[in-house]
Coordinates of C-alpha atoms in Angstrom, one line a residue:
Chain A
M1 CA 0.0 0.0 0.0
S2 CA 2.6 2.5 1.1
A3 CA 4.9 1.3 -1.6
A4 CA 2.3 1.9 -4.3
R5 CA 1.8 5.4 -2.9
T6 CA 5.5 6.1 -3.0
I7 CA 5.6 4.9 -6.7
I8 CA 2.6 7.2 -7.6
A9 CA 4.2 10.1 -5.7
A10 CA 7.5 9.5 -7.5
A11 CA 5.7 9.3 -10.8
L12 CA 4.0 12.6 -10.1
L13 CA 7.4 14.1 -9.1
I14 CA 9.0 13.0 -12.4
A15 CA 6.0 14.4 -14.4
A16 CA 6.4 17.7 -12.5
D17 CA 10.1 17.6 -13.2
L18 CA 9.5 17.0 -16.9
A19 CA 7.1 19.9 -17.1
A20 CA 9.6 22.1 -15.4
T21 CA 12.2 21.1 -17.9
V22 CA 9.9 21.9 -20.8
L23 CA 9.1 25.3 -19.3
A24 CA 12.7 26.0 -18.7
A25 CA 13.5 25.3 -22.4
A26 CA 15.3 28.4 -23.6
E27 CA 17.1 29.5 -26.7
I28 CA 20.8 29.3 -26.8
P29 CA 22.6 32.4 -25.5
P30 CA 24.6 34.2 -28.2
G31 CA 27.9 33.5 -26.4
E32 CA 27.3 29.8 -26.3
R33 CA 26.4 29.4 -30.0
R34 CA 28.6 26.9 -31.9
S35 CA 28.7 25.9 -35.5
G36 CA 28.3 22.2 -36.3
F37 CA 31.9 22.4 -37.4
S38 CA 33.1 22.5 -33.8
F39 CA 31.3 19.2 -33.1
M40 CA 33.2 17.3 -35.8
S41 CA 36.3 15.2 -35.6
P42 CA 39.6 16.9 -36.6
D43 CA 39.8 14.7 -39.7
T44 CA 36.4 15.9 -40.9
Q45 CA 37.3 19.5 -40.0
A46 CA 40.5 19.1 -42.1
M47 CA 38.4 17.9 -45.1
Q48 CA 36.3 21.1 -44.9
N49 CA 39.2 23.4 -44.5
E50 CA 41.2 22.3 -47.5
D51 CA 39.6 23.2 -50.8
T52 CA 41.3 20.3 -52.7
A53 CA 40.0 17.8 -50.2
N54 CA 36.6 19.3 -49.7
P55 CA 34.2 17.3 -52.1
G56 CA 31.8 20.3 -51.9
M57 CA 34.2 22.2 -54.1
L58 CA 33.3 19.7 -57.0
W59 CA 29.9 21.3 -57.0
V60 CA 31.3 24.8 -56.7
L61 CA 33.4 24.2 -59.8
D62 CA 30.4 22.9 -61.7
G63 CA 28.4 25.9 -60.5
E64 CA 31.1 28.3 -61.8
T65 CA 30.8 26.6 -65.2
L66 CA 26.9 26.8 -65.2
W67 CA 27.2 30.5 -64.1
K68 CA 28.8 31.2 -67.5
T69 CA 26.7 28.8 -69.5
K70 CA 24.0 30.4 -71.7
T71 CA 20.6 28.7 -71.3
G72 CA 16.8 29.0 -71.9
A73 CA 14.9 30.7 -74.7
A74 CA 16.5 34.1 -73.8
G75 CA 20.0 32.6 -74.4
K76 CA 21.4 34.3 -71.4
A77 CA 23.9 33.1 -68.8
C78 CA 23.8 34.2 -65.1
A79 CA 27.0 36.1 -65.9
D80 CA 25.4 38.1 -68.6
C81 CA 23.4 40.1 -66.0
H82 CA 25.3 39.5 -62.8
N83 CA 28.9 39.6 -64.2
D84 CA 31.5 38.3 -61.9
A85 CA 30.0 36.4 -59.0
R86 CA 32.9 37.1 -56.8
T87 CA 31.8 40.7 -56.5
T88 CA 28.1 40.6 -57.3
M89 CA 27.2 37.5 -55.3
K90 CA 29.3 38.4 -52.3
G91 CA 27.1 38.5 -49.2
V92 CA 24.0 37.3 -50.9
A93 CA 23.8 34.0 -49.2
A94 CA 24.3 35.7 -45.9
R95 CA 21.0 37.6 -46.4
Y96 CA 18.9 34.6 -47.6
P97 CA 16.1 33.5 -47.4
A98 CA 14.9 37.0 -48.4
F99 CA 11.5 38.7 -48.9
D100 CA 10.2 38.6 -52.5
Q101 CA 8.0 41.6 -53.3
T102 CA 6.1 39.8 -56.1
L103 CA 5.3 36.6 -54.2
G104 CA 4.8 38.4 -50.9
R105 CA 6.8 35.8 -49.0
P106 CA 10.4 34.8 -48.4
V107 CA 12.2 32.7 -50.9
N108 CA 15.5 30.8 -50.4
L109 CA 18.5 30.8 -52.6
E110 CA 17.4 27.8 -54.6
Q111 CA 14.0 29.4 -55.3
R112 CA 15.7 32.7 -56.2
I113 CA 17.8 30.9 -58.8
N114 CA 14.8 29.2 -60.3
L115 CA 12.8 32.5 -60.3
C116 CA 15.7 34.1 -62.1
R117 CA 15.8 31.2 -64.6
A118 CA 12.0 31.5 -65.3
S119 CA 11.9 35.4 -65.6
H120 CA 15.2 36.3 -67.1
Q121 CA 16.6 33.2 -68.9
Q122 CA 13.1 31.8 -69.9
A123 CA 14.4 28.4 -68.9
T124 CA 12.7 25.5 -67.0
P125 CA 13.2 25.5 -63.3
L126 CA 15.9 23.1 -62.0
A127 CA 14.6 20.3 -59.7
Y128 CA 15.3 20.5 -56.1
E129 CA 18.5 18.5 -55.1
S130 CA 19.5 18.2 -58.7
R131 CA 23.2 18.5 -59.4
E132 CA 22.7 21.7 -61.4
L133 CA 20.7 23.5 -58.7
L134 CA 23.0 22.4 -55.9
A135 CA 26.0 23.4 -58.0
L136 CA 24.7 26.9 -58.7
T137 CA 23.6 27.4 -55.2
A138 CA 26.9 26.3 -53.8
F139 CA 28.8 28.5 -56.2
V140 CA 26.6 31.6 -55.2
A141 CA 26.8 30.8 -51.5
Q142 CA 30.5 30.2 -51.5
Q143 CA 31.0 33.9 -52.5
S144 CA 29.8 34.7 -49.0
R145 CA 32.2 32.3 -47.2
G146 CA 33.6 33.9 -44.0
L147 CA 30.9 36.7 -44.0
T148 CA 28.5 36.8 -41.1
I149 CA 24.8 35.8 -41.4
E150 CA 22.4 38.9 -41.6
T151 CA 19.1 37.2 -42.5
G152 CA 16.2 38.8 -40.8
A153 CA 17.2 42.4 -41.1
D154 CA 14.1 43.0 -43.3
P155 CA 11.0 43.8 -41.2
R156 CA 8.8 42.3 -43.8
L157 CA 10.2 38.9 -42.7
E158 CA 8.9 39.2 -39.1
P159 CA 5.6 37.2 -39.5
F160 CA 7.5 34.4 -41.3
V161 CA 10.2 34.3 -38.6
A162 CA 7.4 33.9 -36.0
K163 CA 5.9 31.1 -38.0
G164 CA 9.2 29.4 -38.3
R165 CA 9.9 29.7 -34.7
E166 CA 6.5 28.3 -33.9
L167 CA 7.3 25.3 -36.1
F168 CA 10.7 24.9 -34.4
M169 CA 9.0 24.7 -31.0
Q170 CA 6.0 22.6 -32.2
R171 CA 6.1 19.0 -31.0
Q172 CA 5.1 16.7 -33.9
G173 CA 5.3 13.2 -35.2
Q174 CA 5.0 9.8 -33.6
L175 CA 8.0 10.5 -31.4
N176 CA 6.2 13.8 -30.4
L177 CA 9.4 15.9 -30.5
S178 CA 10.0 19.4 -31.5
C179 CA 13.3 20.7 -33.1
A180 CA 13.9 22.6 -29.8
N181 CA 13.8 19.5 -27.7
C182 CA 17.0 18.4 -29.3
H183 CA 18.7 21.5 -30.7
D184 CA 17.9 24.0 -27.9
D185 CA 17.7 21.7 -24.9
N186 CA 20.1 18.9 -25.5
W187 CA 22.7 20.1 -28.0
D188 CA 25.5 19.3 -25.5
K189 CA 24.5 15.6 -25.5
R190 CA 24.9 12.8 -28.0
L191 CA 22.2 10.7 -29.8
A192 CA 23.4 7.1 -30.6
G193 CA 27.0 8.3 -30.7
S194 CA 26.4 11.4 -32.9
A195 CA 26.7 14.9 -31.5
I196 CA 23.2 16.5 -31.4
T197 CA 24.5 20.1 -32.4
Q198 CA 22.8 23.4 -32.2
A199 CA 21.2 23.4 -35.8
H200 CA 22.9 26.5 -37.1
P201 CA 22.6 26.4 -40.9
T202 CA 26.0 28.0 -41.6
G203 CA 27.3 25.9 -44.4
Y204 CA 24.5 25.0 -46.8
P205 CA 24.5 23.6 -49.3
L206 CA 26.9 21.2 -47.6
Y207 CA 28.6 17.9 -48.3
R208 CA 27.3 15.3 -45.9
L209 CA 29.4 12.1 -45.7
E210 CA 26.3 10.2 -44.9
W211 CA 24.6 11.4 -48.1
Q212 CA 27.9 11.0 -50.1
S213 CA 26.7 14.1 -51.9
L214 CA 26.0 17.8 -51.5
G215 CA 22.6 18.6 -50.1
S216 CA 20.4 21.6 -49.3
L217 CA 19.1 22.8 -45.9
Q218 CA 15.6 21.5 -46.9
H219 CA 17.1 18.1 -47.5
R220 CA 18.5 18.2 -44.0
L221 CA 15.2 19.5 -42.5
R222 CA 13.2 16.7 -44.2
G223 CA 15.7 14.1 -42.8
C224 CA 15.1 15.5 -39.3
I225 CA 11.4 15.6 -39.7
S226 CA 11.3 12.0 -40.9
G227 CA 13.6 11.1 -38.0
I228 CA 10.9 12.2 -35.5
R229 CA 8.4 10.1 -37.5
A230 CA 6.5 13.1 -38.9
Q231 CA 5.3 13.6 -42.5
A232 CA 8.0 15.8 -44.1
Y233 CA 7.0 18.9 -46.1
D234 CA 7.6 18.8 -49.8
Y235 CA 10.7 20.5 -51.2
G236 CA 10.0 24.3 -51.6
A237 CA 7.0 24.2 -49.1
P238 CA 6.4 27.6 -47.4
E239 CA 6.8 25.8 -44.0
L240 CA 10.3 24.7 -44.9
V241 CA 11.3 28.2 -46.0
E242 CA 9.8 29.7 -42.8
L243 CA 12.0 27.2 -40.8
E244 CA 15.0 28.2 -42.9
V245 CA 14.3 31.9 -42.2
Y246 CA 14.1 31.3 -38.4
L247 CA 17.2 29.1 -38.4
M248 CA 19.2 31.7 -40.3
L249 CA 18.0 34.4 -37.9
R250 CA 18.9 32.2 -35.0
A251 CA 22.4 31.9 -36.4
R252 CA 22.8 35.7 -37.1
G253 CA 26.4 36.9 -36.7
M254 CA 27.9 33.4 -37.4
P255 CA 30.1 33.1 -40.4
I256 CA 29.1 31.3 -43.6
E257 CA 31.1 28.2 -44.3
T258 CA 29.7 27.0 -47.7
P259 CA 30.5 24.4 -48.9
A260 CA 30.8 22.9 -45.4
V261 CA 31.4 19.2 -44.7
R262 CA 29.4 17.3 -42.1
P263 CA 29.5 13.7 -41.0
Chain B
M1 CA 29.9 17.3 -65.3
A2 CA 32.8 15.3 -64.1
S3 CA 35.6 17.3 -62.5
A4 CA 38.7 16.7 -60.6
L5 CA 40.6 18.6 -57.9
I6 CA 44.3 18.1 -57.9
N7 CA 46.7 19.3 -55.1
V8 CA 50.4 19.0 -56.2
P9 CA 53.1 21.4 -54.8
K10 CA 54.1 23.9 -57.6
T11 CA 57.8 23.7 -56.5
A12 CA 59.8 21.3 -54.4
K13 CA 63.5 20.7 -53.5
R14 CA 65.3 17.8 -55.2
G15 CA 64.8 14.6 -53.2
E16 CA 61.9 16.1 -51.1
I17 CA 59.0 13.9 -50.2
I18 CA 55.9 15.4 -51.6
E19 CA 52.2 14.5 -51.1
I20 CA 49.9 14.4 -54.2
K21 CA 46.1 14.7 -53.4
T22 CA 43.4 14.0 -55.9
L23 CA 39.6 14.2 -55.6
M24 CA 37.4 12.9 -58.5
S25 CA 33.7 13.6 -58.9
H26 CA 31.9 10.3 -59.2
I27 CA 28.7 8.6 -57.7
M28 CA 30.4 5.2 -57.1
E29 CA 27.1 3.3 -57.4
T30 CA 27.8 -0.1 -55.8
G31 CA 25.5 -2.3 -57.9
Y32 CA 24.0 -3.8 -54.8
R33 CA 21.3 -1.3 -54.2
R34 CA 17.7 -1.7 -55.5
T35 CA 15.1 0.8 -56.6
A36 CA 11.7 1.1 -54.9
E37 CA 10.4 -1.3 -57.6
G38 CA 13.0 -3.9 -56.6
E39 CA 15.2 -3.6 -59.7
I40 CA 19.0 -3.5 -59.1
V41 CA 20.7 -0.2 -59.7
P42 CA 23.5 -1.1 -62.2
R43 CA 27.1 -0.8 -60.9
D44 CA 28.8 2.4 -61.9
I45 CA 32.1 2.9 -60.2
I46 CA 35.6 4.0 -61.0
T47 CA 37.7 0.9 -61.4
S48 CA 41.2 2.2 -61.9
F49 CA 43.3 5.2 -61.1
T50 CA 46.8 5.8 -62.5
C51 CA 49.4 8.5 -62.1
R52 CA 52.2 9.0 -64.5
F53 CA 55.2 11.2 -64.1
N54 CA 56.9 12.3 -67.3
G55 CA 55.3 9.3 -69.0
A56 CA 56.4 6.7 -66.4
E57 CA 53.8 5.1 -64.1
I58 CA 54.5 6.0 -60.5
F59 CA 51.1 5.1 -58.8
R60 CA 48.2 2.8 -59.6
A61 CA 45.1 1.9 -57.6
D62 CA 42.2 -0.5 -58.3
L63 CA 38.8 0.7 -56.9
F64 CA 35.9 -1.4 -55.7
P65 CA 32.3 -0.9 -54.8
A66 CA 33.0 -0.3 -51.1
I67 CA 34.8 2.9 -51.9
A68 CA 32.7 6.0 -51.1
A69 CA 31.5 8.5 -53.7
N70 CA 33.9 11.2 -55.0
P71 CA 37.1 9.1 -54.3
F72 CA 39.9 11.1 -52.5
I73 CA 43.2 9.4 -53.3
T74 CA 46.5 10.7 -51.8
F75 CA 50.0 9.3 -52.1
F76 CA 53.6 10.3 -51.6
T77 CA 56.4 10.4 -54.1
V78 CA 60.0 11.8 -54.2
A79 CA 60.5 14.9 -56.3
A80 CA 63.4 13.9 -58.5
E81 CA 63.1 16.3 -61.4
S82 CA 60.8 18.9 -62.9
G83 CA 58.0 17.6 -64.9
K84 CA 54.3 16.8 -65.4
F85 CA 52.0 14.5 -63.5
E86 CA 49.3 12.9 -65.5
F87 CA 46.3 11.4 -63.8
E88 CA 43.8 9.0 -65.3
W89 CA 40.6 7.6 -63.9
I90 CA 38.8 4.8 -65.7
G91 CA 35.5 3.3 -64.8
D92 CA 32.2 1.6 -65.7
K93 CA 30.0 2.9 -68.5
G94 CA 33.0 4.2 -70.4
F95 CA 34.0 6.6 -67.7
A96 CA 37.5 8.1 -68.6
E97 CA 38.8 11.3 -67.1
T98 CA 42.2 12.8 -67.1
A99 CA 43.9 15.7 -65.4
S100 CA 47.5 17.0 -65.1
A101 CA 49.7 19.1 -62.9
S102 CA 53.3 20.4 -63.3
I103 CA 56.0 20.7 -60.7
S104 CA 59.3 22.5 -60.9
V105 CA 62.1 20.9 -58.9
E106 CA 65.1 23.0 -57.8

């Protein structure tokens, strides 16, 4: 009898404790923010640091070729309008996703490239995660390497940041986990041997050894969403872009690493 | 859009041990995976890598399905004289790529 009471009391205490933990869940203070880079082994860090060992550079090289290649009915190359990407694209990735006036919502770098293809090159959009789109995105984003993330300076993004934050905090899926449960509350711990990390999207598109390929932030987000046994949003879904905006705002002031390498 | 990244020192002292690093873009499809419909994805790998220096072969490697995509091959050699390294990758489906790099030895 008393044993049963003790068990119930203990269970109640644990429940109260859990509730307190959830309430205590807080965003990471700016001073404690760490790039995924700092969680990696020295070998993987060396791979990212050296351009001739970083497989992401293969996509950057392809992107440089595509930048100069004329395409679409208009017969124009990116370089015909934007000239030398080293100057014109510098800092662009550090501001994305950015608000698009015509669409009235934020677009990420991949969507911007496809919008440009449609309106200026009169070319068909490139498929998400296709080699061409990843290559062009990586080439454009690499021009911002070392610059600090500034996404979110535009006040028109505010409602989308709020939605993204809500999604980040929202428990979902069969495992009933939110992004914040791992990446805000438990980033200093490990999950099945892997570092959990703080989820700062500093190096996208990045080369993931697990993928054996370059991949976008949306690829990573979809992987995480499937991991908590929830239904992943389609590529290009507004929800994913809102999450991207929130994550970039959360990483403001951190340097861009594109093309990063991750395990 | 195959491309290679080569890292060879531009200059070296005679007799110095130098490291050659090569990275080749390739999917390295094992031939063991199946599609959602159950059909085998045909093997598509690099099978051989060769490095020649001034025409003479100095390094060769055979590659197999267990090697990851975008193979990164590094090796050491002794810088004996100035000249040209020629790299060659050969693989399934008629894959054949070459690259070269020069070194000047003092």
